[in-house]
Amino acid sequence: MEAALDVLCGRWATPVIRELLRGDRSFSEMRQALPRLPDKVLADRLAHLLQSGVLERRREAEWPPRSRYALTPHGRRLGPILDALRDWGEGLARER
Amino acid sequence: MEAALDVLCGRWATPVIRELLRGDRSFSEMRQALPRLPDKVLADRLAHLLQSGVLERRREAEWPPRSRYALTPHGRRLGPILDALRDWGEGLARER
DNA sequence: CTGTATCCTGAACGATACTG
DNA sequence: CAGTATCGTTCAGGATACAG
């Protein structure tokens, strides 16, 4: 439980994960998808999720350098859980 | 989604909710169940969950005064979601 | 018994500038 | 392109004491 909350509770964690659920992304593609998210915070969040085993990075040996971020199998299993949380939250908001 | 994370991401939110999933509790019963949780933080957390519509308080007109905390129907619907989060987190921990 | 009143601290968040 | 360096602010979490 701690581990799960540690992954999900960062300010930008779920937007980042939801974006990657749609497919692999490079750093700048993430930037474009989440324009309000500052570089440093994006880097922090990616590093944290990398270390948590939710996603992985592939550095490509080209110029200019590129990285690709992708969810691990475990990360992908968050999809249905995030959906359930979204639905639950909407129900909560509707009821009040 | 915001609403759901706002409920779950407080430091002691899930222990409190899990305890109430087992049944109604008074303030001091919560204290006994979660001895490491300081009074003020418990009060803060209960107030926050009350305001979020996850649980409700019934003050009883006796002496000494008693309060009973219980999950709302919506709060109870968190049960399966918390289970899913726990399972996911355990899978994550096991894999590393 | 059920909480409030104070006060403190660490860490997350974010803005800005800079580098390999 | 893909980040790091630095710095300032804010605020939840927590310790302690007290009150209705």
mmCIF file of C-alpha atoms (C1' of nucleotides) in Angstrom:
data_model
loop_
_atom_site.group_PDB
_atom_site.id
_atom_site.type_symbol
_atom_site.label_atom_id
_atom_site.label_comp_id
_atom_site.label_asym_id
_atom_site.label_seq_id
_atom_site.Cartn_x
_atom_site.Cartn_y
_atom_site.Cartn_z
ATOM 1 C CA MET A 1 0.000 0.000 0.000
ATOM 2 C CA GLU A 2 2.786 2.396 0.905
ATOM 3 C CA ALA A 3 4.484 1.588 -2.359
ATOM 4 C CA ALA A 4 1.326 2.250 -4.345
ATOM 5 C CA LEU A 5 0.679 5.580 -2.653
ATOM 6 C CA ASP A 6 4.302 6.567 -3.020
ATOM 7 C CA VAL A 7 3.889 6.150 -6.762
ATOM 8 C CA LEU A 8 0.517 7.850 -7.165
ATOM 9 C CA CYS A 9 0.661 10.710 -4.693
ATOM 10 C CA GLY A 10 3.209 12.949 -6.366
ATOM 11 C CA ARG A 11 1.638 16.108 -7.733
ATOM 12 C CA TRP A 12 2.054 15.191 -11.415
ATOM 13 C CA ALA A 13 2.295 11.431 -11.134
ATOM 14 C CA THR A 14 -1.065 10.497 -12.613
ATOM 15 C CA PRO A 15 -0.945 12.903 -15.577
ATOM 16 C CA VAL A 16 2.499 11.539 -16.456
ATOM 17 C CA ILE A 17 1.343 7.937 -16.164
ATOM 18 C CA ARG A 18 -1.838 8.567 -18.108
ATOM 19 C CA GLU A 19 0.156 10.123 -20.916
ATOM 20 C CA LEU A 20 2.450 7.104 -21.048
ATOM 21 C CA LEU A 21 -0.535 4.764 -21.050
ATOM 22 C CA ARG A 22 -1.215 6.179 -24.517
ATOM 23 C CA GLY A 23 2.247 5.201 -25.723
ATOM 24 C CA ASP A 24 5.986 5.785 -25.425
ATOM 25 C CA ARG A 25 7.148 9.361 -25.160
ATOM 26 C CA SER A 26 10.366 11.332 -25.325
ATOM 27 C CA PHE A 27 11.180 14.048 -22.809
ATOM 28 C CA SER A 28 10.085 16.841 -25.108
ATOM 29 C CA GLU A 29 6.924 15.011 -26.110
ATOM 30 C CA MET A 30 6.051 14.847 -22.426
ATOM 31 C CA ARG A 31 6.744 18.551 -22.192
ATOM 32 C CA GLN A 32 4.374 19.279 -25.031
ATOM 33 C CA ALA A 33 1.683 17.051 -23.591
ATOM 34 C CA LEU A 34 1.945 18.689 -20.157
ATOM 35 C CA PRO A 35 2.919 22.311 -20.813
ATOM 36 C CA ARG A 36 2.263 23.485 -17.267
ATOM 37 C CA LEU A 37 4.754 21.018 -15.847
ATOM 38 C CA PRO A 38 8.204 22.620 -15.343
ATOM 39 C CA ASP A 39 11.305 20.808 -16.626
ATOM 40 C CA LYS A 40 12.722 20.108 -13.246
ATOM 41 C CA VAL A 41 9.509 18.725 -11.853
ATOM 42 C CA LEU A 42 9.077 16.544 -14.920
ATOM 43 C CA ALA A 43 12.624 15.241 -14.524
ATOM 44 C CA ASP A 44 12.043 14.640 -10.810
ATOM 45 C CA ARG A 45 8.821 12.795 -11.458
ATOM 46 C CA LEU A 46 10.287 10.633 -14.212
ATOM 47 C CA ALA A 47 13.280 9.772 -12.034
ATOM 48 C CA HIS A 48 11.008 8.814 -9.178
ATOM 49 C CA LEU A 49 8.803 6.649 -11.357
ATOM 50 C CA LEU A 50 11.866 5.067 -12.936
ATOM 51 C CA GLN A 51 13.218 4.180 -9.529
ATOM 52 C CA SER A 52 9.839 2.829 -8.478
ATOM 53 C CA GLY A 53 9.839 0.388 -11.366
ATOM 54 C CA VAL A 54 6.764 1.912 -12.983
ATOM 55 C CA LEU A 55 8.507 3.011 -16.135
ATOM 56 C CA GLU A 56 11.787 2.572 -17.943
ATOM 57 C CA ARG A 57 14.043 4.732 -20.106
ATOM 58 C CA ARG A 58 15.778 3.777 -23.317
ATOM 59 C CA ARG A 59 18.565 6.134 -24.347
ATOM 60 C CA GLU A 60 19.120 6.085 -28.070
ATOM 61 C CA ALA A 61 22.648 6.452 -29.426
ATOM 62 C CA GLU A 62 21.978 9.152 -31.976
ATOM 63 C CA TRP A 63 22.531 12.867 -32.294
ATOM 64 C CA PRO A 64 20.855 14.880 -30.891
ATOM 65 C CA PRO A 65 20.379 12.487 -27.971
ATOM 66 C CA ARG A 66 16.922 11.058 -27.398
ATOM 67 C CA SER A 67 15.342 9.160 -24.559
ATOM 68 C CA ARG A 68 12.198 7.134 -24.743
ATOM 69 C CA TYR A 69 10.065 6.603 -21.696
ATOM 70 C CA ALA A 70 7.690 3.669 -21.518
ATOM 71 C CA LEU A 71 5.666 1.978 -18.813
ATOM 72 C CA THR A 72 6.864 -1.357 -17.505
ATOM 73 C CA PRO A 73 4.358 -4.243 -17.424
ATOM 74 C CA HIS A 74 3.639 -3.302 -13.839
ATOM 75 C CA GLY A 75 3.127 0.299 -14.780
ATOM 76 C CA ARG A 76 0.617 -0.719 -17.422
ATOM 77 C CA ARG A 77 -1.375 -2.568 -14.784
ATOM 78 C CA LEU A 78 -2.133 0.798 -13.237
ATOM 79 C CA GLY A 79 -4.508 1.594 -16.087
ATOM 80 C CA PRO A 80 -7.643 -0.054 -14.663
ATOM 81 C CA ILE A 81 -6.815 1.173 -11.185
ATOM 82 C CA LEU A 82 -6.578 4.771 -12.327
ATOM 83 C CA ASP A 83 -9.879 4.349 -14.134
ATOM 84 C CA ALA A 84 -11.480 3.049 -10.954
ATOM 85 C CA LEU A 85 -10.101 5.991 -8.987
ATOM 86 C CA ARG A 86 -11.364 8.467 -11.570
ATOM 87 C CA ASP A 87 -14.832 6.919 -11.544
ATOM 88 C CA TRP A 88 -14.949 6.867 -7.770
ATOM 89 C CA GLY A 89 -13.863 10.489 -7.580
ATOM 90 C CA GLU A 90 -16.483 11.541 -10.086
ATOM 91 C CA GLY A 91 -19.194 9.776 -8.150
ATOM 92 C CA LEU A 92 -18.030 11.547 -5.034
ATOM 93 C CA ALA A 93 -18.098 14.955 -6.695
ATOM 94 C CA ARG A 94 -21.519 14.338 -8.212
ATOM 95 C CA GLU A 95 -23.038 13.395 -4.878
ATOM 96 C CA ARG A 96 -22.096 16.624 -3.142
ATOM 97 C CA MET B 1 -9.208 11.956 -10.138
ATOM 98 C CA GLU B 2 -8.138 14.994 -8.148
ATOM 99 C CA ALA B 3 -10.893 14.298 -5.662
ATOM 100 C CA ALA B 4 -9.851 10.677 -5.264
ATOM 101 C CA LEU B 5 -6.192 11.553 -4.738
ATOM 102 C CA ASP B 6 -7.115 14.319 -2.351
ATOM 103 C CA VAL B 7 -8.851 11.709 -0.211
ATOM 104 C CA LEU B 8 -6.222 8.974 -0.391
ATOM 105 C CA CYS B 9 -2.967 10.910 -0.342
ATOM 106 C CA GLY B 10 -3.037 12.218 3.202
ATOM 107 C CA ARG B 11 -0.399 10.496 5.306
ATOM 108 C CA TRP B 12 -2.817 8.497 7.500
ATOM 109 C CA ALA B 13 -5.821 8.420 5.209
ATOM 110 C CA THR B 14 -5.717 4.751 4.243
ATOM 111 C CA PRO B 15 -5.093 3.350 7.729
ATOM 112 C CA VAL B 16 -8.036 5.399 9.005
ATOM 113 C CA ILE B 17 -10.297 4.247 6.196
ATOM 114 C CA ARG B 18 -9.237 0.632 6.531
ATOM 115 C CA GLU B 19 -10.015 0.715 10.215
ATOM 116 C CA LEU B 20 -13.475 2.107 9.525
ATOM 117 C CA LEU B 21 -14.077 -0.527 6.871
ATOM 118 C CA ARG B 22 -14.106 -2.967 9.784
ATOM 119 C CA GLY B 23 -16.874 -1.054 11.533
ATOM 120 C CA ASP B 24 -17.872 2.158 13.285
ATOM 121 C CA ARG B 25 -15.373 3.633 15.692
ATOM 122 C CA SER B 26 -15.222 6.321 18.359
ATOM 123 C CA PHE B 27 -12.338 8.768 18.577
ATOM 124 C CA SER B 28 -10.592 6.829 21.309
ATOM 125 C CA GLU B 29 -11.122 3.526 19.537
ATOM 126 C CA MET B 30 -9.359 5.019 16.549
ATOM 127 C CA ARG B 31 -6.572 6.101 18.857
ATOM 128 C CA GLN B 32 -6.164 2.609 20.205
ATOM 129 C CA ALA B 33 -6.209 1.101 16.736
ATOM 130 C CA LEU B 34 -3.578 3.563 15.481
ATOM 131 C CA PRO B 35 -1.362 4.348 18.478
ATOM 132 C CA ARG B 36 1.350 6.077 16.431
ATOM 133 C CA LEU B 37 -1.103 8.644 15.109
ATOM 134 C CA PRO B 38 -1.073 11.879 17.183
ATOM 135 C CA ASP B 39 -4.392 13.352 18.320
ATOM 136 C CA LYS B 40 -4.180 16.428 16.195
ATOM 137 C CA VAL B 41 -3.329 14.541 13.055
ATOM 138 C CA LEU B 42 -6.173 12.120 13.707
ATOM 139 C CA ALA B 43 -8.567 15.018 14.195
ATOM 140 C CA ASP B 44 -7.261 16.712 11.048
ATOM 141 C CA ARG B 45 -7.622 13.548 9.027
ATOM 142 C CA LEU B 46 -11.131 12.818 10.279
ATOM 143 C CA ALA B 47 -12.193 16.399 9.568
ATOM 144 C CA HIS B 48 -10.806 16.204 6.078
ATOM 145 C CA LEU B 49 -12.510 12.896 5.343
ATOM 146 C CA LEU B 50 -15.749 14.223 6.815
ATOM 147 C CA GLN B 51 -15.624 17.210 4.532
ATOM 148 C CA SER B 52 -14.806 15.006 1.566
ATOM 149 C CA GLY B 53 -17.966 12.999 2.120
ATOM 150 C CA VAL B 54 -16.101 9.770 2.805
ATOM 151 C CA LEU B 55 -17.303 9.395 6.363
ATOM 152 C CA GLU B 56 -19.802 10.859 8.770
ATOM 153 C CA ARG B 57 -19.929 11.611 12.496
ATOM 154 C CA ARG B 58 -22.760 10.964 14.899
ATOM 155 C CA ARG B 59 -22.464 12.812 18.188
ATOM 156 C CA GLU B 60 -24.260 11.043 20.979
ATOM 157 C CA ALA B 61 -26.019 13.023 23.682
ATOM 158 C CA GLU B 62 -24.626 11.258 26.701
ATOM 159 C CA TRP B 63 -22.024 11.923 29.331
ATOM 160 C CA PRO B 64 -19.122 11.720 28.812
ATOM 161 C CA PRO B 65 -19.602 12.827 25.196
ATOM 162 C CA ARG B 66 -19.027 10.278 22.459
ATOM 163 C CA SER B 67 -18.730 10.471 18.726
ATOM 164 C CA ARG B 68 -19.125 7.635 16.305
ATOM 165 C CA TYR B 69 -17.390 7.714 12.963
ATOM 166 C CA ALA B 70 -18.665 5.610 10.090
ATOM 167 C CA LEU B 71 -18.033 5.433 6.367
ATOM 168 C CA THR B 72 -20.660 6.781 4.014
ATOM 169 C CA PRO B 73 -21.845 4.533 1.180
ATOM 170 C CA HIS B 74 -19.276 6.198 -1.039
ATOM 171 C CA GLY B 75 -16.581 5.644 1.521
ATOM 172 C CA ARG B 76 -17.423 1.960 1.639
ATOM 173 C CA ARG B 77 -16.936 1.729 -2.109
ATOM 174 C CA LEU B 78 -13.262 2.429 -1.501
ATOM 175 C CA GLY B 79 -12.810 -1.066 -0.102
ATOM 176 C CA PRO B 80 -12.152 -2.890 -3.387
ATOM 177 C CA ILE B 81 -10.061 -0.003 -4.683
ATOM 178 C CA LEU B 82 -7.791 -0.087 -1.654
ATOM 179 C CA ASP B 83 -7.447 -3.835 -2.078
ATOM 180 C CA ALA B 84 -6.431 -3.346 -5.691
ATOM 181 C CA LEU B 85 -3.866 -0.734 -4.678
ATOM 182 C CA ARG B 86 -2.459 -2.989 -1.990
ATOM 183 C CA ASP B 87 -2.149 -5.920 -4.392
ATOM 184 C CA TRP B 88 -0.539 -3.767 -7.033
ATOM 185 C CA GLY B 89 1.951 -2.380 -4.545
ATOM 186 C CA GLU B 90 2.847 -5.840 -3.309
ATOM 187 C CA GLY B 91 3.421 -7.035 -6.841
ATOM 188 C CA LEU B 92 5.687 -4.069 -7.404
ATOM 189 C CA ALA B 93 7.692 -4.733 -4.257
ATOM 190 C CA ARG B 94 8.044 -8.430 -5.034
ATOM 191 C CA GLU B 95 9.352 -7.796 -8.524
ATOM 192 C CA ARG B 96 12.304 -5.677 -7.406
ATOM 193 C "C1'" DC C 1 -13.846 11.685 26.264
ATOM 194 C "C1'" DT C 2 -13.158 14.488 22.257
ATOM 195 C "C1'" DG C 3 -11.009 17.316 20.508
ATOM 196 C "C1'" DT C 4 -8.139 22.664 19.889
ATOM 197 C "C1'" DA C 5 -4.098 25.864 20.181
ATOM 198 C "C1'" DT C 6 0.664 26.676 19.153
ATOM 199 C "C1'" DC C 7 4.668 26.173 17.136
ATOM 200 C "C1'" DC C 8 8.336 23.814 14.298
ATOM 201 C "C1'" DT C 9 10.570 21.343 10.569
ATOM 202 C "C1'" DG C 10 11.446 18.825 6.300
ATOM 203 C "C1'" DA C 11 10.345 18.143 1.915
ATOM 204 C "C1'" DA C 12 7.710 18.846 -2.245
ATOM 205 C "C1'" DC C 13 6.821 22.162 -5.557
ATOM 206 C "C1'" DG C 14 7.984 25.530 -8.638
ATOM 207 C "C1'" DA C 15 10.603 29.643 -11.104
ATOM 208 C "C1'" DT C 16 14.686 30.695 -13.376
ATOM 209 C "C1'" DA C 17 18.929 30.028 -15.345
ATOM 210 C "C1'" DC C 18 22.353 27.125 -17.192
ATOM 211 C "C1'" DT C 19 25.047 22.767 -19.420
ATOM 212 C "C1'" DG C 20 26.756 18.349 -22.172
ATOM 213 C "C1'" DC D 1 17.457 17.460 -26.995
ATOM 214 C "C1'" DA D 2 17.503 16.294 -22.358
ATOM 215 C "C1'" DG D 3 18.197 17.363 -18.602
ATOM 216 C "C1'" DT D 4 20.960 19.769 -13.916
ATOM 217 C "C1'" DA D 5 21.862 23.745 -10.517
ATOM 218 C "C1'" DT D 6 20.140 26.905 -7.347
ATOM 219 C "C1'" DC D 7 17.068 29.015 -4.602
ATOM 220 C "C1'" DG D 8 12.670 30.478 -2.372
ATOM 221 C "C1'" DT D 9 8.031 29.419 -0.707
ATOM 222 C "C1'" DT D 10 4.481 26.811 1.135
ATOM 223 C "C1'" DC D 11 2.265 23.554 3.824
ATOM 224 C "C1'" DA D 12 1.241 18.885 5.635
ATOM 225 C "C1'" DG D 13 2.775 16.397 9.358
ATOM 226 C "C1'" DG D 14 3.991 16.106 13.929
ATOM 227 C "C1'" DA D 15 5.282 17.280 19.163
ATOM 228 C "C1'" DT D 16 3.390 19.226 23.085
ATOM 229 C "C1'" DA D 17 0.236 21.307 25.943
ATOM 230 C "C1'" DC D 18 -4.290 22.586 26.993
ATOM 231 C "C1'" DA D 19 -9.759 23.038 26.998
ATOM 232 C "C1'" DG D 20 -14.996 22.078 26.788
#
